mmCIF file of C-alpha atoms and ligand atoms in Angstrom:
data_model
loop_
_atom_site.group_PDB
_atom_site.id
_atom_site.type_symbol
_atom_site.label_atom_id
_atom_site.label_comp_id
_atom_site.label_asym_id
_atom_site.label_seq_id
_atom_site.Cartn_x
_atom_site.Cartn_y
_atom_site.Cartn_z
ATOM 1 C CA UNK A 1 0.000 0.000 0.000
ATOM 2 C CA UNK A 2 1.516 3.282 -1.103
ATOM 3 C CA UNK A 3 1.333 5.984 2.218
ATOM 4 C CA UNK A 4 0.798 9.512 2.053
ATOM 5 C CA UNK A 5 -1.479 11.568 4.366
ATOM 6 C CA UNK A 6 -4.600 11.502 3.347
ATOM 7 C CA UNK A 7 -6.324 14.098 0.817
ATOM 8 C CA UNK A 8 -8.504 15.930 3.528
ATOM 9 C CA UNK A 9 -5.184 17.678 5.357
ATOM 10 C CA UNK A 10 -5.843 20.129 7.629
ATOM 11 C CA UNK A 11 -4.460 22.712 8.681
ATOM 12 C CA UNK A 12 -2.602 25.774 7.730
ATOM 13 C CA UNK A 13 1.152 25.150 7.607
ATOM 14 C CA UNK A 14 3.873 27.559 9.350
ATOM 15 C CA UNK A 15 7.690 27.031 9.379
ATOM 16 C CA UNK A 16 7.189 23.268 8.368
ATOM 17 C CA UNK A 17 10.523 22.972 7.453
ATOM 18 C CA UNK A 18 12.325 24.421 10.435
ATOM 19 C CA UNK A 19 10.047 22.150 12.485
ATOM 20 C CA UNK A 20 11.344 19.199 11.248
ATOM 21 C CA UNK A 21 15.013 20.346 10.900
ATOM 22 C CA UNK A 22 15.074 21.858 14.652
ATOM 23 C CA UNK A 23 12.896 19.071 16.460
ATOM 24 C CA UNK A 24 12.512 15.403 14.564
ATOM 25 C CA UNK A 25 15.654 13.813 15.038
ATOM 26 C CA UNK A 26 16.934 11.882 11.892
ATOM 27 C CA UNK A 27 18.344 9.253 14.286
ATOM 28 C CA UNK A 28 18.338 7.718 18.006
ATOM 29 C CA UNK A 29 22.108 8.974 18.505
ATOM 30 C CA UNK A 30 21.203 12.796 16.915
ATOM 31 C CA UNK A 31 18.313 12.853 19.057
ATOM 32 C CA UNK A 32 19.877 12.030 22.452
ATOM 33 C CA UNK A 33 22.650 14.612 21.602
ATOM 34 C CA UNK A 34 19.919 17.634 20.765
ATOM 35 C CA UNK A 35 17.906 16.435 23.677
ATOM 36 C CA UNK A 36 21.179 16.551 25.992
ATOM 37 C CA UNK A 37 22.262 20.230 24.276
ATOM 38 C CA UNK A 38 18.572 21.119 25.016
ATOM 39 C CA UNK A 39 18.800 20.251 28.475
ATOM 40 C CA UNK A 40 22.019 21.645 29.574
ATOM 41 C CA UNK A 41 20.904 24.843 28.286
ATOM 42 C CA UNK A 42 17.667 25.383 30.338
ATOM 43 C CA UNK A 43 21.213 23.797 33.349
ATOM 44 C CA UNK A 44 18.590 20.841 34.222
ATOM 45 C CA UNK A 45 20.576 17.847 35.538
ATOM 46 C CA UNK A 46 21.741 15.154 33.196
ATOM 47 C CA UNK A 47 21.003 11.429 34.007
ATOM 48 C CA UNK A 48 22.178 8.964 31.608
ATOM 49 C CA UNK A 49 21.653 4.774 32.389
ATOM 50 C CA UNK A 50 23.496 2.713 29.908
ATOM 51 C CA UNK A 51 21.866 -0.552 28.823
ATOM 52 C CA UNK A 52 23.710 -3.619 26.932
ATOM 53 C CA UNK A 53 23.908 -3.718 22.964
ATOM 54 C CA UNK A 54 24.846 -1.170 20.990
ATOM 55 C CA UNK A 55 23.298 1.357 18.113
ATOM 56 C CA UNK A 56 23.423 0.470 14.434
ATOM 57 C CA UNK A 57 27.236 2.959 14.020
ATOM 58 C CA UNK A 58 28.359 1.567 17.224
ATOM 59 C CA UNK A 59 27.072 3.408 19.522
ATOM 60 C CA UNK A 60 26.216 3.296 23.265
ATOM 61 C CA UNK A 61 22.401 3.047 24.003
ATOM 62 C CA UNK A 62 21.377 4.869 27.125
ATOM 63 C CA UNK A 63 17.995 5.983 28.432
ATOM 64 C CA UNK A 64 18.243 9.806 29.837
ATOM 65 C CA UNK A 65 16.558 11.593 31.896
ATOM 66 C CA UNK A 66 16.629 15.101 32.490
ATOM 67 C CA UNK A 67 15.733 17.035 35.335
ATOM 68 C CA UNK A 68 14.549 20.705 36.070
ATOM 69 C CA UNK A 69 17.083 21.920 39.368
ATOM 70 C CA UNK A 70 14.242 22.959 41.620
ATOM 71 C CA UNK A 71 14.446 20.267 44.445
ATOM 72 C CA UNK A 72 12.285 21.910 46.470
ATOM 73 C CA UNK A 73 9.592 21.711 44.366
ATOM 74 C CA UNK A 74 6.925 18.866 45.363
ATOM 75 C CA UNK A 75 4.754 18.243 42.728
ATOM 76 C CA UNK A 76 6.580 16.890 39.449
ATOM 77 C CA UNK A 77 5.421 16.615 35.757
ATOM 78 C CA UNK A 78 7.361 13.721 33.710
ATOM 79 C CA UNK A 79 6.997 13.595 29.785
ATOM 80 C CA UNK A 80 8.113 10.495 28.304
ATOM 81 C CA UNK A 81 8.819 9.406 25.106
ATOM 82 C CA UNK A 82 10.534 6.235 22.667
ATOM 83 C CA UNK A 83 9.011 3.540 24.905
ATOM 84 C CA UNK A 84 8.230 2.103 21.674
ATOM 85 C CA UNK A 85 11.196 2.922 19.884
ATOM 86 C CA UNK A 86 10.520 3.727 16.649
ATOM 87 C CA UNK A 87 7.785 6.189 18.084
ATOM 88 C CA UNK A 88 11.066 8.057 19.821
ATOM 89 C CA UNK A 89 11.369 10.771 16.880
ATOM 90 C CA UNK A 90 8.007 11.833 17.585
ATOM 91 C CA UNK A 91 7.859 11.910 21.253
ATOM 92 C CA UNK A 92 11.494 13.546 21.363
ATOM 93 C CA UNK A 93 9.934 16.518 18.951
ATOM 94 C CA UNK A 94 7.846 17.118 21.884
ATOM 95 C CA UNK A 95 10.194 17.118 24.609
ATOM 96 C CA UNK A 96 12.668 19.752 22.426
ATOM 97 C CA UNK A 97 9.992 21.859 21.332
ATOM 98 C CA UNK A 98 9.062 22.030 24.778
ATOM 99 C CA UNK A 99 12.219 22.869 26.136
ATOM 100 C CA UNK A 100 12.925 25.374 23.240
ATOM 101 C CA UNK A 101 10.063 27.541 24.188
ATOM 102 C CA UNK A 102 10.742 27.121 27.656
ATOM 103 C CA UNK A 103 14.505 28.420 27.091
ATOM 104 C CA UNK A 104 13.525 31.254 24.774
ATOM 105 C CA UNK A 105 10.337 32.393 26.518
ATOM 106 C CA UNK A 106 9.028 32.353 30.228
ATOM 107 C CA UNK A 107 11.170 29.183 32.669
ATOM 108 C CA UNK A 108 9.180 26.799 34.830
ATOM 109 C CA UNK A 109 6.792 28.061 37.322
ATOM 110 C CA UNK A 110 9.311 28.057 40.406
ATOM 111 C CA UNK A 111 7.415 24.863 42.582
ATOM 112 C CA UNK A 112 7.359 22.497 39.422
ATOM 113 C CA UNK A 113 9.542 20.352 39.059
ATOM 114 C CA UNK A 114 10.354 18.405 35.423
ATOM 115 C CA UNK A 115 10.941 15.122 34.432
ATOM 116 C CA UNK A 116 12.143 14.542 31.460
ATOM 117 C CA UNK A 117 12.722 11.070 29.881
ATOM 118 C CA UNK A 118 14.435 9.941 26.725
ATOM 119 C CA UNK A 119 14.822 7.169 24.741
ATOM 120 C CA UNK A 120 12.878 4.751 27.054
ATOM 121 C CA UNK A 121 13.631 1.888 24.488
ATOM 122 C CA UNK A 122 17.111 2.756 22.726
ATOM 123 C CA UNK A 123 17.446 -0.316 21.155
ATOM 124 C CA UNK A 124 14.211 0.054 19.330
ATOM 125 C CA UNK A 125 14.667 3.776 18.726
ATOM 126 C CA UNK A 126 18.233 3.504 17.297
ATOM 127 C CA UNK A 127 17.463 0.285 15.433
ATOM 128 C CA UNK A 128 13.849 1.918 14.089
ATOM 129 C CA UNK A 129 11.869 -0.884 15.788
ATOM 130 C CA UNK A 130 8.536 -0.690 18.017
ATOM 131 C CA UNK A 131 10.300 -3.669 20.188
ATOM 132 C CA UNK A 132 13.326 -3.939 22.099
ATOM 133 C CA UNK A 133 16.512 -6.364 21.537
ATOM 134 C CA UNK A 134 14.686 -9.702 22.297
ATOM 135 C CA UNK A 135 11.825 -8.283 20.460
ATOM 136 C CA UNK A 136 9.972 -7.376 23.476
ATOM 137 C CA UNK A 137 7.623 -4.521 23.743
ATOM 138 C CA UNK A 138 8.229 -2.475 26.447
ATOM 139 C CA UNK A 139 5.103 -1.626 27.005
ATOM 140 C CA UNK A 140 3.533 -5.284 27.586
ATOM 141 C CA UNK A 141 7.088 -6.039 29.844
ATOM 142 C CA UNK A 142 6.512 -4.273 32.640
ATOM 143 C CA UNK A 143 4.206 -7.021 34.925
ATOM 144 C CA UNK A 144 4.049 -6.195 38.479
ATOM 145 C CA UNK A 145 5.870 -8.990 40.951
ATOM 146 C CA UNK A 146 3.493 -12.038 41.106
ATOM 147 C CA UNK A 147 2.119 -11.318 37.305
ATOM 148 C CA UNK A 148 3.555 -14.321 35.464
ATOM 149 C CA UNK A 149 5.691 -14.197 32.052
ATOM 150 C CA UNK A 150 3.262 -16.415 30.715
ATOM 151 C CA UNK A 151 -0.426 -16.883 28.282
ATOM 152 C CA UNK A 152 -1.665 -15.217 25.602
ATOM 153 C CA UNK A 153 -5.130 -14.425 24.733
ATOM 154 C CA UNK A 154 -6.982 -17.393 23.620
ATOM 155 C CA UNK A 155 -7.316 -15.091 19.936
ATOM 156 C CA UNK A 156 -3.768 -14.458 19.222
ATOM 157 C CA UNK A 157 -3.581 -18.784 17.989
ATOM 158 C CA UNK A 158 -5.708 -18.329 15.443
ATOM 159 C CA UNK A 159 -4.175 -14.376 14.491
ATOM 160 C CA UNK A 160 -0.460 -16.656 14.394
ATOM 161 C CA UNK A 161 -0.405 -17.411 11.376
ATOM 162 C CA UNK A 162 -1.542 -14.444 9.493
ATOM 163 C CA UNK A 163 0.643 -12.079 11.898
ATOM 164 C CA UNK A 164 3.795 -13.876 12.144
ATOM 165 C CA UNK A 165 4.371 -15.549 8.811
ATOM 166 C CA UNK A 166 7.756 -17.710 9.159
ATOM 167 C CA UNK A 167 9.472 -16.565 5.941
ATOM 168 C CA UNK A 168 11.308 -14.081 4.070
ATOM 169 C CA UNK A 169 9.123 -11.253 2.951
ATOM 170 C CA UNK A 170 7.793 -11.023 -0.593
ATOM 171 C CA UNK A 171 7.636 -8.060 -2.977
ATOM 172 C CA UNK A 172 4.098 -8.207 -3.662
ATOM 173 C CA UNK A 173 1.873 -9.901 -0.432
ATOM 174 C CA UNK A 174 -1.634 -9.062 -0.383
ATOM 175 C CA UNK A 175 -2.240 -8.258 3.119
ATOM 176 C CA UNK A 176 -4.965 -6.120 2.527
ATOM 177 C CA UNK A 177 -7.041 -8.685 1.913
ATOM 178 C CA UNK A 178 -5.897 -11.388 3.835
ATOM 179 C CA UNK A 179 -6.618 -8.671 7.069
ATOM 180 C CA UNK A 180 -10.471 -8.132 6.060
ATOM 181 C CA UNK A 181 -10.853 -11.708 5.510
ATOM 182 C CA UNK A 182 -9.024 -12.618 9.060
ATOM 183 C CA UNK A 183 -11.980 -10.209 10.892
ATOM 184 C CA UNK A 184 -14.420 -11.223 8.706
ATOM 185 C CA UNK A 185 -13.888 -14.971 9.759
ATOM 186 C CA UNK A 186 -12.695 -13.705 13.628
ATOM 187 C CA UNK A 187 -14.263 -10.875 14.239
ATOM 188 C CA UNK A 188 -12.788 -7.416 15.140
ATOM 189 C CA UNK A 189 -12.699 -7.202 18.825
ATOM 190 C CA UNK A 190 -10.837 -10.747 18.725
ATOM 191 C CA UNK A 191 -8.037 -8.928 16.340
ATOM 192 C CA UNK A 192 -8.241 -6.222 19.038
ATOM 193 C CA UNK A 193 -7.870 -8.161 22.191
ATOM 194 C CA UNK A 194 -4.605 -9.689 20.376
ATOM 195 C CA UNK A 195 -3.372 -6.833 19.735
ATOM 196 C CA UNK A 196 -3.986 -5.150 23.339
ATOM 197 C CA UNK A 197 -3.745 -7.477 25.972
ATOM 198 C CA UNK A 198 -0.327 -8.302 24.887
ATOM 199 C CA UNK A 199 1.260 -12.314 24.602
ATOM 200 C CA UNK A 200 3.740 -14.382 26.158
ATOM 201 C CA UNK A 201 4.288 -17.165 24.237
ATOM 202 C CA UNK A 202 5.182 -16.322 20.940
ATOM 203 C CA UNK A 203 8.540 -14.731 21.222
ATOM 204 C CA UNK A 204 9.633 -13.993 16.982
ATOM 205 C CA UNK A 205 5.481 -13.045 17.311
ATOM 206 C CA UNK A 206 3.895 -8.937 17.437
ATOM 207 C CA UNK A 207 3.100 -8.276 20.563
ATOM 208 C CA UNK A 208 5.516 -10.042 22.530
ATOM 209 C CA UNK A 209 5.530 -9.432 26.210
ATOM 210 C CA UNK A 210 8.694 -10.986 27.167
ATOM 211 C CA UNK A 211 9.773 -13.729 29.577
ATOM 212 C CA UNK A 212 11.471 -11.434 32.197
ATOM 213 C CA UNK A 213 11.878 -7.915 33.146
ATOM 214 C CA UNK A 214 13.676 -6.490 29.976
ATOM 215 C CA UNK A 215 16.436 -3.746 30.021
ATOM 216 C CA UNK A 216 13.700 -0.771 29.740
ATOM 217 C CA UNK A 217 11.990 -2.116 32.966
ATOM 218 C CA UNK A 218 15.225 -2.784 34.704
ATOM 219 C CA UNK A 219 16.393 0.735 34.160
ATOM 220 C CA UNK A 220 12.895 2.049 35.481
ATOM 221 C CA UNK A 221 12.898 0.057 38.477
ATOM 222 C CA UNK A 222 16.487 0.756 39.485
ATOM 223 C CA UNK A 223 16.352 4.688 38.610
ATOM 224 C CA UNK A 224 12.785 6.046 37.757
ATOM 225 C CA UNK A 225 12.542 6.980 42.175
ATOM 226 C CA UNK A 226 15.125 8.169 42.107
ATOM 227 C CA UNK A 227 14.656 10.355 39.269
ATOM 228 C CA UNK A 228 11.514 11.416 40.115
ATOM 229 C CA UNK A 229 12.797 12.609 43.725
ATOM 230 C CA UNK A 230 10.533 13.789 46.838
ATOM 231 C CA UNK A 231 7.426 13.610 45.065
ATOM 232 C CA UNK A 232 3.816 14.468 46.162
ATOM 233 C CA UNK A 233 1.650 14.593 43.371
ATOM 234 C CA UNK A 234 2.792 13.893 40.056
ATOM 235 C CA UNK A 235 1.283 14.157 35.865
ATOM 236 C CA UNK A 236 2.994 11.632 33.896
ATOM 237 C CA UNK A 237 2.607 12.145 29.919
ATOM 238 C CA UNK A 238 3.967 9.446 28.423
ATOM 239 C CA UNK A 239 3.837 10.233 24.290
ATOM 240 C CA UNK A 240 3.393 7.435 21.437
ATOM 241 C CA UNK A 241 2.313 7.549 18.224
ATOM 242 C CA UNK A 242 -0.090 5.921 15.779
ATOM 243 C CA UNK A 243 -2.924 5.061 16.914
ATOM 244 C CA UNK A 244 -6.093 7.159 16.117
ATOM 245 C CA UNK A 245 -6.972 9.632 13.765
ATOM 246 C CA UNK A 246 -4.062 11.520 11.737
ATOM 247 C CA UNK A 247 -3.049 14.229 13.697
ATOM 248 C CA UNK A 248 -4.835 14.478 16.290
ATOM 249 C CA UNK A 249 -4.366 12.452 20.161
ATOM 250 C CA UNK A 250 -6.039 10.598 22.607
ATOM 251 C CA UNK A 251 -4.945 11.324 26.527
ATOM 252 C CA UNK A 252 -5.804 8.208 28.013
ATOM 253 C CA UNK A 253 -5.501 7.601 32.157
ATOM 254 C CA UNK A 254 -3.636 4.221 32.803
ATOM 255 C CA UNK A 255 -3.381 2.421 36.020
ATOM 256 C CA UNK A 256 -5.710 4.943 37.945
ATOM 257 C CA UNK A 257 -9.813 4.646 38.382
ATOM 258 C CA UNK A 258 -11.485 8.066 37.262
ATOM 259 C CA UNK A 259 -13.366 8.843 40.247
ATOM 260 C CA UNK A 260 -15.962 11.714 40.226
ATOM 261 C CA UNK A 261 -13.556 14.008 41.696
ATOM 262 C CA UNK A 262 -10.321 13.214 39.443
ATOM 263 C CA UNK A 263 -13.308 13.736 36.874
ATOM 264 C CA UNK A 264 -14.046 17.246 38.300
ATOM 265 C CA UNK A 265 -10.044 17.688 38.308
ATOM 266 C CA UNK A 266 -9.060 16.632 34.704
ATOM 267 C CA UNK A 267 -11.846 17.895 33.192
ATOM 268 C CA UNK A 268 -10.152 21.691 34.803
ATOM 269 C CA UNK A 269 -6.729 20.947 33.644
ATOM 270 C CA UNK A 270 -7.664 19.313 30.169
ATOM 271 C CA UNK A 271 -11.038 20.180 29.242
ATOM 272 C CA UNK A 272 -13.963 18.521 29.235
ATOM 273 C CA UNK A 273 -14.071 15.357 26.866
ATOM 274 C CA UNK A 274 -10.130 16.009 25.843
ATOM 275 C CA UNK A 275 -9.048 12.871 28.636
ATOM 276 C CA UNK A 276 -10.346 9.309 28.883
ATOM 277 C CA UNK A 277 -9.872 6.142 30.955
ATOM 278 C CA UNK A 278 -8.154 3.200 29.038
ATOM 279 C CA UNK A 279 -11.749 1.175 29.522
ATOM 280 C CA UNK A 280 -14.260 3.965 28.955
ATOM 281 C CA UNK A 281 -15.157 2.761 26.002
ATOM 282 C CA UNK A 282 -16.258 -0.895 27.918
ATOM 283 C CA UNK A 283 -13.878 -2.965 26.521
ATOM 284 C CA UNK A 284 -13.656 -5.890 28.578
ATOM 285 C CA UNK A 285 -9.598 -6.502 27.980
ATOM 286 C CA UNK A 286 -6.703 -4.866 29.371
ATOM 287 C CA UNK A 287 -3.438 -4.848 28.592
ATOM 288 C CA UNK A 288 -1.262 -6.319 30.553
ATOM 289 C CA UNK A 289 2.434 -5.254 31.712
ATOM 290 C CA UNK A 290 1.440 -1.504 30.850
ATOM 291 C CA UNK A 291 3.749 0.845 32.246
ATOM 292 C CA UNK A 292 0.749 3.061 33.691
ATOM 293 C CA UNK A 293 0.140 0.478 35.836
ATOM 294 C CA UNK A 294 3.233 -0.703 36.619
ATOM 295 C CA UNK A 295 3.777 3.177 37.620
ATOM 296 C CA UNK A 296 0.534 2.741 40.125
ATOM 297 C CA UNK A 297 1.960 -0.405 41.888
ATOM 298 C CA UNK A 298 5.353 1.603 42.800
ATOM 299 C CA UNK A 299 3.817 4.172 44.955
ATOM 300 C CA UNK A 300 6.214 6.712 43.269
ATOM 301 C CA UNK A 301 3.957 9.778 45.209
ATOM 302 C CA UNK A 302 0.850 10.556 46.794
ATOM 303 C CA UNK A 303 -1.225 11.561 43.615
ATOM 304 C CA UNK A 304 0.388 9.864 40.545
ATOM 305 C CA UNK A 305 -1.561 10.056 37.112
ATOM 306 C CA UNK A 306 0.343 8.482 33.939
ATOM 307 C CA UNK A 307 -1.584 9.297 30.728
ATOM 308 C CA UNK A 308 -0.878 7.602 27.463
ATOM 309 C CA UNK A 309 -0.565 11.191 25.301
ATOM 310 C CA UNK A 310 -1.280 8.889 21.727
ATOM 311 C CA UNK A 311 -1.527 10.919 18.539
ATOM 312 C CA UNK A 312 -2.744 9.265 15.341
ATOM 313 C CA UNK A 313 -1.166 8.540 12.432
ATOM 314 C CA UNK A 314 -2.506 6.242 9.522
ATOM 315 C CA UNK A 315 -5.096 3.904 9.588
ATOM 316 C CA UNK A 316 -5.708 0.324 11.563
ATOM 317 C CA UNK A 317 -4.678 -1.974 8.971
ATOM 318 C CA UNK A 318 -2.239 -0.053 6.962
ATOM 319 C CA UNK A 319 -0.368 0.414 10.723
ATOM 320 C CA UNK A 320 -1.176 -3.396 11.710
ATOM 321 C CA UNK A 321 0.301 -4.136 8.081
ATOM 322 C CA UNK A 322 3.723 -2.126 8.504
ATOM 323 C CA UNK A 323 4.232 -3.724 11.792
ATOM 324 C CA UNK A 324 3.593 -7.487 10.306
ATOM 325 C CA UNK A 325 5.968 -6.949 7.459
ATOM 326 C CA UNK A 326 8.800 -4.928 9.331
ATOM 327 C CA UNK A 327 8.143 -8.024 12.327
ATOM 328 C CA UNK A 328 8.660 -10.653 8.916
ATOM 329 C CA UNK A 329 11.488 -9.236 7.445
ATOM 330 C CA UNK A 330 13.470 -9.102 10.993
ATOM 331 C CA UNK A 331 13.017 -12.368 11.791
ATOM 332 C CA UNK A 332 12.893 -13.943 8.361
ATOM 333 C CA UNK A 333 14.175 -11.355 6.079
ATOM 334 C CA UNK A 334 18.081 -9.999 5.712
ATOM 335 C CA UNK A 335 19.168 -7.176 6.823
ATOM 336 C CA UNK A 336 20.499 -5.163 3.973
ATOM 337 C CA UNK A 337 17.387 -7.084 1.186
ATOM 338 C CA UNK A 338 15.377 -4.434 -0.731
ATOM 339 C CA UNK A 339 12.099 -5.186 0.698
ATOM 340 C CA UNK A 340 13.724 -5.491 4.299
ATOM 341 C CA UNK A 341 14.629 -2.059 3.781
ATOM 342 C CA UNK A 342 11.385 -1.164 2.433
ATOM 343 C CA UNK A 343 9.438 -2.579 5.495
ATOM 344 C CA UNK A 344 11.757 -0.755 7.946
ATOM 345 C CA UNK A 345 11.446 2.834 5.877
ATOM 346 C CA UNK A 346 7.621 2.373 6.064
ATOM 347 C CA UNK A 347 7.128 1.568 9.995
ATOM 348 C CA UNK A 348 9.177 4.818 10.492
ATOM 349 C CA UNK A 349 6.787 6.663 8.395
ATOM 350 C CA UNK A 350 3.795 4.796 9.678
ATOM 351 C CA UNK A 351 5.101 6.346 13.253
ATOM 352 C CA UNK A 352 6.034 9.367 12.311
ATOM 353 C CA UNK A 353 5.145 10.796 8.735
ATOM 354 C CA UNK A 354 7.424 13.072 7.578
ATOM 355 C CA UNK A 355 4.318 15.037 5.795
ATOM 356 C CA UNK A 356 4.695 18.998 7.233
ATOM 357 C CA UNK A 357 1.539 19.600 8.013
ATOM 358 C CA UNK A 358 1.498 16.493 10.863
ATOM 359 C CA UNK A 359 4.460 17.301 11.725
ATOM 360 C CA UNK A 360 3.516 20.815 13.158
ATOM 361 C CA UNK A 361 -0.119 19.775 14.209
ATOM 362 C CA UNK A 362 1.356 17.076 16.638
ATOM 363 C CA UNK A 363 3.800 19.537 17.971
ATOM 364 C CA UNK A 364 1.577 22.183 18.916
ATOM 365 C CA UNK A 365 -1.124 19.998 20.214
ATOM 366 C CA UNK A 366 1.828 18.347 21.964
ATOM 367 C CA UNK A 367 3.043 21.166 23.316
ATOM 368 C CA UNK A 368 0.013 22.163 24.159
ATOM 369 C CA UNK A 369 -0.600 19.022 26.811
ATOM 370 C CA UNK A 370 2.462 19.659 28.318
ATOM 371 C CA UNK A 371 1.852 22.960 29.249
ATOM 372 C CA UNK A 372 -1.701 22.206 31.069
ATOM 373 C CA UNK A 373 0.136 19.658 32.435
ATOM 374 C CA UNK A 374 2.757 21.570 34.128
ATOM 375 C CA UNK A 375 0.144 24.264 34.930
ATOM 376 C CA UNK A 376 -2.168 22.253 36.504
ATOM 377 C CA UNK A 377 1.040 20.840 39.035
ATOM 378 C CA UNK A 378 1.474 24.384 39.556
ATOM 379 C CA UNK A 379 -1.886 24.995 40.836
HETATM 380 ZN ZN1 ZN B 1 3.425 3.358 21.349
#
């Protein structure tokens, strides 16, 4: 399928260009320099936590946090981004934007404190893959103690096949068709529940939860308190990409029952119908090994909210598509083979499209969340 935004773009366009020259890094190891530069010159501490492996040019992968110098200050706001790496350009566009305006035009409020956090899957961001090294996604990893390594829900079997094919990608594959056909015959919320609940069984498979606490949830465990300091109440925006409609974003609460007077709260800091709970639309499946829950069960402060700040992209089966054929020509494929290439060129763009007019939408609206967030811990 060939990609390009679709014909109905929106809105007017303003220094494109120097958008995505100043703020969409072309690579994992350009965009941890620019978002170390950025942070050393609004003098925020510097973190850095190595993990094993190295980058495609050799080079070290670390995740990085950075950290606004005003201890004192009790209520924090964290923005996150790369936990699925290949979503990293995108969410670190956000963070230097951000920062940018910060440096050039009014600083923090004096009793916020920020949290900034980069590259939460290097391996995946410098590699351009959703997954880690052991093709894990982060995401699905991070199981609190006594949540086993282990199932899958009973739909993902009979998705196998059609997922996960076990050989070298082809030129021409129709998966188009073969996806209509699979919910035809399956049904749509089975696809779904595959797809969001996460598995733990099929490890060269989409969706792959892991065996064991991966590097990305090591590194959390062992630093993320200690990051995050004395902490009271804290807004945790933690950006992907790619799911929903092109452009615009979901904020979705994680880990954290909407009671009538977070309700009251959000709908003050946000606006009314801008927020929503992971289940408010009644689906009956959760994910599992989410890091908004795995956030919850650390007791990291008094008030924590994590959001899921997830801005669309393309459509459901051209994104499902990418995914299956970059997945294929991993574990099947070679490296360097023209359609390999071709599969790992398209997830990028499926993640983050290099079309102008996206680019700039995402960032204000981006920029936008981050600001009511930090306002709102100011209040
Ligand atoms: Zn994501």
């Amino acid at each position: 399928m060939r990609l390009g935004p679709p014909k109905r773009s929106s809105r007017p366009a303003y220094g494109q260009d120097d958008l995505t020259r100043m703020f969409f890094p072309p690579n994992y190891a350009t965009s941890r320099a620019r978002f170390r530069e950025a942070a050393q010159r609004l003098r925020w501490d510097l973190h850095a936590q190595k993990i094993e492996g190295k980058g495609p040019d050799g080079e070290e992968l670390t995740i990085d946090a950075a950290i606004s110098p005003i201890a004192s200050a009790k209520n924090v706001v964290v923005i996150s981004s790369g936990l699925h790496g290949v979503e990293g350009p995108f969410g670190t566009a956000v963070q230097l934007a951000v920062m940018d305006e910060w440096q050039r035009g009014k600083g923090l409020p004096s009793d916020v404190r920020c949290v900034f956090l980069h590259g939460l899957n290097p391996y995946g961001y410098a590699w351009e893959r959703r997954v880690d090294a052991n093709n894990v996604d982060p995401n699905r990893n991070l199981l609190l103690p006594g949540d086993k390594f282990a199932g899958s829900p009973k739909g993902y079997r009979s998705f196998d096949g059609l997922l996960n094919p076990q050989r070298p990608p082809l030129h021409w594959d129709r998966w188009t068709l073969r996806a209509w056909w699979a919910w035809l015959r399956h049904g749509l919320p089975a696809l779904k529940e595959a797809m969001v609940v996460g598995q733990y069984e099929f490890p060269k498979g989409l969706f792959f939860g892991g065996n064991e606490p991966g590097a990305t949830h090591r590194v959390l465990g062992e630093c993320l308190r200690q990051w995050l300091g004395e902490c009271q109440s804290a807004i945790h925006l933690d950006f992907h990409s790619g799911l929903g409609r092109w452009g615009s974003y979901t904020l979705l609460l994680d880990g954290h029952p909407l009671t009538k007077n977070l309700q009251v709260q959000l709908d003050r800091w946000f606006g009314a119908g801008n927020y929503e709970q992971d289940d408010s639309k009644g689906v009956a499946y959760q994910p599992r090994g989410s890091f908004g829950s795995w956030c919850m069960g650390q007791n990291l402060a008094r008030n924590y909210l994590y959001f899921v700040a997830e801005f669309g992209t393309y459509g459901s089966v051209a994104m499902l598509g990418g995914l299956r054929a970059e997945n294929q020509a991993h574990h099947w494929g070679q490296r360097d083979g023209v359609v390999e290439q071709e599969a790992r060129a398209r997830l990028k763009e499926l993640f983050c499209p290099a079309d102008a007019n996206w680019r700039s939408l995402v960032l204000e609206r981006g920029k936008i969340l981050v600001n009511q967030a930090v306002e709102a811990m100011a209040g």
